[in-house]
């Protein structure tokens, strides 16, 4: 490999809204129900616990895969017909067992949510250190793409791989009650964070502390980013926090959707004082979600600062966005939700047309 000149990077994305040119979209085939573990209990809704425990580590049921695949095909169609280059992870089955020197895991999880473990910051693509054993090797499915992006000039980095030994987790964890202080299933013995606990607004990055992202992980990322970025904590009232993109979702310069269950608008960081942050309307959910809260409905994807992909049955959200000056692009996605992700989770924007700049005071 020549070191004489670095080609112009394919990877270039600084925020959640610049015009989208290339995107990775997840896969729903080859998935497993993640093995039952305290890290799952701390994030999955209580009503789903016995089902998840009963199906622990088994292949995802075929009818669910088929329904999710129909939604995925609709999403791929919209992206491709919008002239956006769509890339896919390798079809690496997640159903096999594996071990490290410290533990054994009966299966992986899925490739449905590329947003969770890969973070794009300008021309850098960063593998993040997940707290879920069932996702420990998930980014292997992105190796071909990562090699290609590196060869074409991207900076490819990986945070330190955590050991995830038994003593990293709080086996006695119970979900805190509404008025109790938040507690987490992961300790500070190791450095963990998911990319999906961070959203990018140019030089300002917003994050939530969660059951997958600990203080050690946040500090690691802060030092890694250095002076070029400022990172701001968003306090969530969620009792089972995991991932910021159902709590605070930037849509355009100075505009963000916020979750009325998790956010007190007046407590948002001062960097957002000039922003128009509006509460998302109540989700329209038929059936139950096993791996997420109902707020996947606000997990939208911006195609550009105007056009926003919204789940097709979310009339209240589409009306609200339309009245706010956006152009909602409806796409069925309720079948995909069973994998714990909406449009933002199901995608990873590799290239958006734009540069690094500041959008906050
Ligand atoms: N992966 C996003 C799930 C977040 C939530 O349950 O709200």
Coordinates of C-alpha atoms and ligand atoms in Angstrom, one line a residue:
X1 CA 0.0 0.0 0.0
X2 CA 1.6 3.3 -1.1
X3 CA 2.1 6.0 1.5
X4 CA 2.9 8.7 -1.0
X5 CA -0.6 10.3 -1.3
X6 CA -3.9 9.7 0.5
X7 CA -6.9 9.7 -1.9
X8 CA -9.8 11.9 -1.3
X9 CA -11.9 10.3 1.4
X10 CA -15.2 8.6 0.7
X11 CA -16.0 9.0 4.4
X12 CA -17.1 12.5 5.2
X13 CA -20.0 13.3 7.6
X14 CA -20.1 15.9 10.3
X15 CA -23.7 16.1 11.3
X16 CA -27.1 14.4 11.1
X17 CA -28.6 16.5 8.3
X18 CA -26.3 17.5 5.4
X19 CA -27.3 16.0 2.0
X20 CA -26.8 12.3 2.2
X21 CA -24.6 10.7 -0.5
X22 CA -23.6 7.3 0.8
X23 CA -25.0 5.2 3.6
X24 CA -24.6 1.8 5.1
X25 CA -27.9 0.0 5.7
X26 CA -28.2 -3.0 8.1
X27 CA -29.3 -6.6 7.4
X28 CA -32.1 -8.6 9.1
X29 CA -31.1 -12.0 7.9
X30 CA -28.8 -14.3 10.0
X31 CA -30.0 -12.6 13.3
X32 CA -30.3 -14.2 16.7
X33 CA -32.3 -13.2 19.8
X34 CA -29.6 -11.8 22.0
X35 CA -28.7 -14.2 24.8
X36 CA -30.4 -13.3 28.1
X37 CA -28.1 -11.2 30.3
X38 CA -28.3 -8.4 32.8
X39 CA -27.1 -6.0 30.1
X40 CA -30.3 -6.9 28.1
X41 CA -32.5 -6.8 31.2
X42 CA -31.4 -3.3 31.9
X43 CA -32.5 -2.0 28.4
X44 CA -35.4 -4.2 27.2
X45 CA -39.0 -3.3 28.3
X46 CA -40.1 -5.4 31.2
X47 CA -43.1 -6.9 29.3
X48 CA -40.6 -8.6 26.9
X49 CA -38.3 -10.2 29.5
X50 CA -39.9 -13.6 29.7
X51 CA -40.2 -13.9 25.9
X52 CA -36.5 -12.8 25.5
X53 CA -35.4 -15.2 28.2
X54 CA -37.4 -18.0 26.7
X55 CA -35.9 -17.4 23.2
X56 CA -32.4 -16.6 24.4
X57 CA -29.8 -17.1 21.7
X58 CA -32.2 -18.8 19.3
X59 CA -32.4 -17.7 15.6
X60 CA -34.8 -14.8 15.0
X61 CA -38.2 -16.2 14.1
X62 CA -38.7 -16.4 10.3
X63 CA -42.0 -14.5 10.2
X64 CA -40.4 -11.6 12.0
X65 CA -37.4 -11.7 9.6
X66 CA -39.7 -11.6 6.6
X67 CA -41.7 -8.7 7.9
X68 CA -38.5 -6.7 8.7
X69 CA -37.2 -7.6 5.2
X70 CA -40.2 -6.1 3.6
X71 CA -39.6 -2.8 5.4
X72 CA -36.0 -2.9 4.6
X73 CA -36.7 -3.4 0.9
X74 CA -39.0 -0.3 1.1
X75 CA -36.2 1.7 2.7
X76 CA -33.6 0.5 0.2
X77 CA -35.9 1.5 -2.6
X78 CA -36.4 5.1 -1.2
X79 CA -32.7 5.6 -0.7
X80 CA -31.7 4.3 -4.1
X81 CA -34.3 6.2 -6.0
X82 CA -33.1 9.3 -4.2
X83 CA -29.7 8.8 -5.8
X84 CA -28.0 7.8 -2.5
X85 CA -25.3 5.1 -2.7
X86 CA -26.3 2.2 -0.4
X87 CA -23.7 -0.1 1.0
X88 CA -24.3 -3.3 3.1
X89 CA -22.4 -5.2 5.7
X90 CA -21.2 -8.7 4.8
X91 CA -24.0 -11.3 5.4
X92 CA -22.2 -12.8 8.5
X93 CA -24.6 -15.0 10.5
X94 CA -24.9 -13.9 14.1
X95 CA -26.4 -17.2 15.3
X96 CA -23.2 -19.1 16.2
X97 CA -21.7 -19.4 19.8
X98 CA -18.3 -17.9 20.6
X99 CA -16.0 -17.5 23.6
X100 CA -13.2 -15.2 24.7
X101 CA -10.7 -16.3 27.5
X102 CA -13.2 -14.7 30.0
X103 CA -16.7 -15.8 28.9
X104 CA -18.9 -17.7 26.5
X105 CA -21.8 -16.3 24.6
X106 CA -24.5 -18.6 23.1
X107 CA -25.1 -16.4 20.0
X108 CA -24.6 -12.9 18.7
X109 CA -27.4 -10.5 17.9
X110 CA -27.9 -8.9 14.4
X111 CA -26.6 -6.6 11.7
X112 CA -29.7 -4.6 11.8
X113 CA -28.3 -1.5 13.4
X114 CA -25.0 -0.3 11.9
X115 CA -25.4 3.0 13.8
X116 CA -24.7 1.4 17.2
X117 CA -21.1 0.4 17.0
X118 CA -19.6 2.6 14.3
X119 CA -19.2 6.3 14.6
X120 CA -18.4 8.6 11.6
X121 CA -16.7 11.9 12.5
X122 CA -15.6 13.7 9.4
X123 CA -13.2 11.4 7.6
X124 CA -12.8 9.1 10.6
X125 CA -14.7 5.9 11.2
X126 CA -14.4 4.6 14.8
X127 CA -15.3 1.2 16.1
X128 CA -16.8 1.7 19.5
X129 CA -16.4 -0.7 22.6
X130 CA -19.8 -2.2 23.2
X131 CA -20.9 -3.4 26.6
X132 CA -23.0 -6.3 25.1
X133 CA -21.2 -9.6 24.8
X134 CA -23.6 -10.6 22.1
X135 CA -22.3 -7.7 19.9
X136 CA -18.6 -8.3 20.6
X137 CA -17.7 -9.3 17.1
X138 CA -20.5 -7.6 15.2
X139 CA -18.2 -5.1 13.4
X140 CA -16.5 -8.1 11.7
X141 CA -19.4 -7.9 9.2
X142 CA -18.2 -4.4 8.2
X143 CA -14.5 -5.3 7.7
X144 CA -14.7 -5.3 3.9
X145 CA -16.2 -1.9 3.9
X146 CA -13.8 -0.6 6.5
X147 CA -10.9 -1.9 4.4
X148 CA -12.3 -0.2 1.4
X149 CA -12.9 3.1 3.2
X150 CA -9.3 3.0 4.7
X151 CA -7.8 2.3 1.2
X152 CA -9.7 5.4 -0.1
X153 CA -8.4 7.7 2.6
X154 CA -10.5 7.4 5.7
X155 CA -9.0 7.3 9.1
X156 CA -10.0 3.9 10.7
X157 CA -9.7 3.7 14.4
X158 CA -11.0 1.4 17.2
X159 CA -11.4 2.2 20.8
X160 CA -9.8 -0.3 23.3
X161 CA -11.6 -3.6 23.3
X162 CA -13.2 -4.2 26.7
X163 CA -12.8 -7.6 28.5
X164 CA -16.5 -7.6 29.7
X165 CA -15.6 -9.9 32.6
X166 CA -18.4 -10.9 35.0
X167 CA -17.4 -8.3 37.5
X168 CA -18.0 -5.5 35.0
X169 CA -21.7 -6.0 35.4
X170 CA -24.0 -5.5 38.4
X171 CA -25.7 -8.9 38.6
X172 CA -28.0 -7.5 41.3
X173 CA -29.2 -4.7 39.0
X174 CA -32.9 -3.9 39.2
X175 CA -34.6 -1.3 37.0
X176 CA -35.0 1.9 39.1
X177 CA -38.5 3.1 39.9
X178 CA -39.8 6.4 38.5
X179 CA -38.7 8.4 41.5
X180 CA -35.5 6.6 42.3
X181 CA -32.1 7.7 41.2
X182 CA -31.0 6.2 37.9
X183 CA -28.6 3.2 38.2
X184 CA -26.8 1.2 35.6
X185 CA -26.0 -2.4 34.9
X186 CA -22.4 -1.6 33.8
X187 CA -19.7 -0.5 36.1
X188 CA -16.6 1.7 35.5
X189 CA -14.2 -1.3 35.6
X190 CA -13.9 -1.2 31.8
X191 CA -14.3 1.4 29.0
X192 CA -17.5 1.0 27.1
X193 CA -19.7 3.2 24.9
X194 CA -22.0 2.7 21.9
X195 CA -21.7 5.1 19.0
X196 CA -25.5 5.5 19.1
X197 CA -25.3 7.3 22.5
X198 CA -23.7 10.2 20.6
X199 CA -25.2 12.5 17.9
X200 CA -23.2 15.0 15.8
X201 CA -23.9 18.6 15.2
X202 CA -20.7 19.7 13.6
X203 CA -18.2 20.7 16.3
X204 CA -20.7 20.0 19.0
X205 CA -21.5 16.4 20.0
X206 CA -24.3 15.5 22.4
X207 CA -24.4 12.3 24.4
X208 CA -26.4 10.3 27.0
X209 CA -24.9 8.2 29.8
X210 CA -26.6 4.8 29.6
X211 CA -26.6 1.1 30.3
X212 CA -24.0 0.7 27.5
X213 CA -22.1 4.0 27.8
X214 CA -20.2 4.6 31.0
X215 CA -18.2 7.6 32.3
X216 CA -14.9 5.8 31.4
X217 CA -16.1 5.5 27.8
X218 CA -17.3 9.1 27.6
X219 CA -13.9 10.3 28.9
X220 CA -12.0 8.1 26.5
X221 CA -14.0 9.6 23.6
X222 CA -13.6 13.2 24.9
X223 CA -9.8 12.8 25.0
X224 CA -9.7 11.0 21.6
X225 CA -11.6 13.9 20.0
X226 CA -9.4 16.6 21.6
X227 CA -9.8 20.3 21.0
X228 CA -11.7 20.1 17.7
X229 CA -15.0 19.1 19.3
X230 CA -17.0 20.0 22.4
X231 CA -19.1 17.2 23.9
X232 CA -22.2 17.9 25.9
X233 CA -24.2 15.6 28.2
X234 CA -28.0 15.4 27.7
X235 CA -29.7 14.3 30.9
X236 CA -32.3 11.6 30.3
X237 CA -35.1 10.6 32.6
X238 CA -35.3 7.2 31.0
X239 CA -35.1 4.4 33.6
X240 CA -33.5 2.1 31.1
X241 CA -31.3 4.5 29.0
X242 CA -29.7 3.1 25.9
X243 CA -28.9 5.3 22.9
X244 CA -29.5 9.0 22.5
X245 CA -31.3 8.8 19.1
X246 CA -34.8 8.1 20.7
X247 CA -34.3 10.9 23.2
X248 CA -32.6 13.8 21.3
X249 CA -32.6 13.8 17.5
X250 CA -31.1 16.7 15.6
X251 CA -32.9 17.4 12.4
X252 CA -31.3 20.5 10.9
X253 CA -29.1 23.5 12.0
X254 CA -30.8 24.8 15.2
X255 CA -33.7 22.2 15.2
X256 CA -34.1 19.0 17.2
X257 CA -36.8 16.6 18.2
X258 CA -36.9 15.8 21.9
X259 CA -38.6 12.9 23.8
X260 CA -41.2 14.2 26.2
X261 CA -40.8 11.2 28.5
X262 CA -37.0 11.6 28.8
X263 CA -36.2 15.3 28.4
X264 CA -37.0 18.4 30.4
X265 CA -36.5 21.1 27.8
X266 CA -35.3 23.7 30.3
X267 CA -32.5 21.3 31.4
X268 CA -30.9 20.9 28.0
X269 CA -27.3 22.0 27.8
X270 CA -26.6 25.8 27.3
X271 CA -25.1 25.0 23.9
X272 CA -28.7 24.5 22.7
X273 CA -30.1 27.7 24.1
X274 CA -30.6 29.1 20.6
X275 CA -32.0 25.9 19.2
X276 CA -35.7 25.2 18.5
X277 CA -36.1 21.9 20.4
X278 CA -39.7 20.5 20.1
X279 CA -41.3 17.5 21.8
X280 CA -42.2 14.6 19.5
X281 CA -45.9 13.7 19.5
X282 CA -46.9 10.4 21.1
X283 CA -45.9 7.3 19.1
X284 CA -48.6 5.3 17.2
X285 CA -47.6 1.7 18.0
X286 CA -49.7 -1.3 17.2
X287 CA -48.4 -4.4 19.0
X288 CA -45.4 -4.5 21.3
X289 CA -41.7 -3.8 20.9
X290 CA -39.4 -6.4 22.5
X291 CA -36.0 -4.7 22.3
X292 CA -36.7 -1.0 22.6
X293 CA -39.0 1.8 23.9
X294 CA -41.9 3.0 21.7
X295 CA -39.9 6.1 20.9
X296 CA -38.3 4.4 17.9
X297 CA -40.8 6.6 16.1
X298 CA -38.6 9.7 16.6
X299 CA -35.6 7.7 15.3
X300 CA -35.8 9.4 12.0
X301 CA -33.2 9.8 9.2
X302 CA -32.5 13.1 7.5
X303 CA -31.9 12.8 3.7
X304 CA -31.0 16.5 3.7
X305 CA -31.9 19.5 6.0
X306 CA -35.5 19.3 4.5
X307 CA -36.5 15.7 3.8
X308 CA -36.9 13.4 6.7
X309 CA -37.7 9.6 6.6
X310 CA -40.6 8.9 9.0
X311 CA -42.3 5.6 9.8
X312 CA -45.4 5.5 7.5
X313 CA -48.0 5.1 10.2
X314 CA -46.8 8.1 12.3
X315 CA -49.4 10.6 11.2
X316 CA -49.0 12.9 14.2
X317 CA -45.2 13.1 13.7
X318 CA -45.5 13.7 10.0
X319 CA -48.1 16.5 10.6
X320 CA -45.9 18.1 13.2
X321 CA -42.8 17.9 11.0
X322 CA -44.7 19.3 8.0
X323 CA -46.0 22.2 10.1
X324 CA -42.4 22.8 11.2
X325 CA -41.2 23.2 7.6
X326 CA -39.8 19.7 6.9
X327 CA -40.9 17.3 4.1
X328 CA -41.7 13.9 5.7
X329 CA -40.9 10.9 3.5
X330 CA -43.0 8.0 4.7
X331 CA -41.7 4.5 4.8
X332 CA -43.1 1.4 6.5
X333 CA -40.8 0.3 9.3
X334 CA -42.9 -1.1 12.1
X335 CA -41.7 -4.7 11.2
X336 CA -38.1 -3.6 11.5
X337 CA -38.7 -2.2 15.0
X338 CA -38.5 -5.7 16.4
X339 CA -34.8 -5.5 15.9
X340 CA -34.6 -2.5 18.3
X341 CA -33.9 0.1 15.7
X342 CA -35.6 2.8 13.6
X343 CA -34.2 4.6 10.5
X344 CA -31.3 6.3 12.3
X345 CA -30.2 3.0 14.0
X346 CA -30.6 1.0 10.8
X347 CA -28.2 3.2 8.9
X348 CA -24.8 4.8 9.1
X349 CA -24.2 7.8 7.0
X350 CA -20.8 7.5 5.4
X351 CA -20.8 10.6 3.4
X352 CA -22.9 13.8 3.6
X353 CA -22.1 16.8 1.4
X354 CA -20.8 19.5 3.9
X355 CA -17.9 20.6 6.1
X356 CA -17.1 20.7 9.8
X357 CA -18.6 23.9 11.3
X358 CA -20.3 25.1 14.5
X359 CA -24.0 25.3 15.0
X360 CA -24.1 26.1 18.7
X361 CA -23.2 29.1 20.8
Ligands
LIG1 N1 -31.5 1.3 19.8 C1 -32.3 2.4 20.2 C2 -33.3 1.9 21.3 C3 -33.5 3.0 22.2 C4 -34.8 2.9 23.0 O1 -35.2 1.9 23.4 O2 -35.5 4.0 23.1

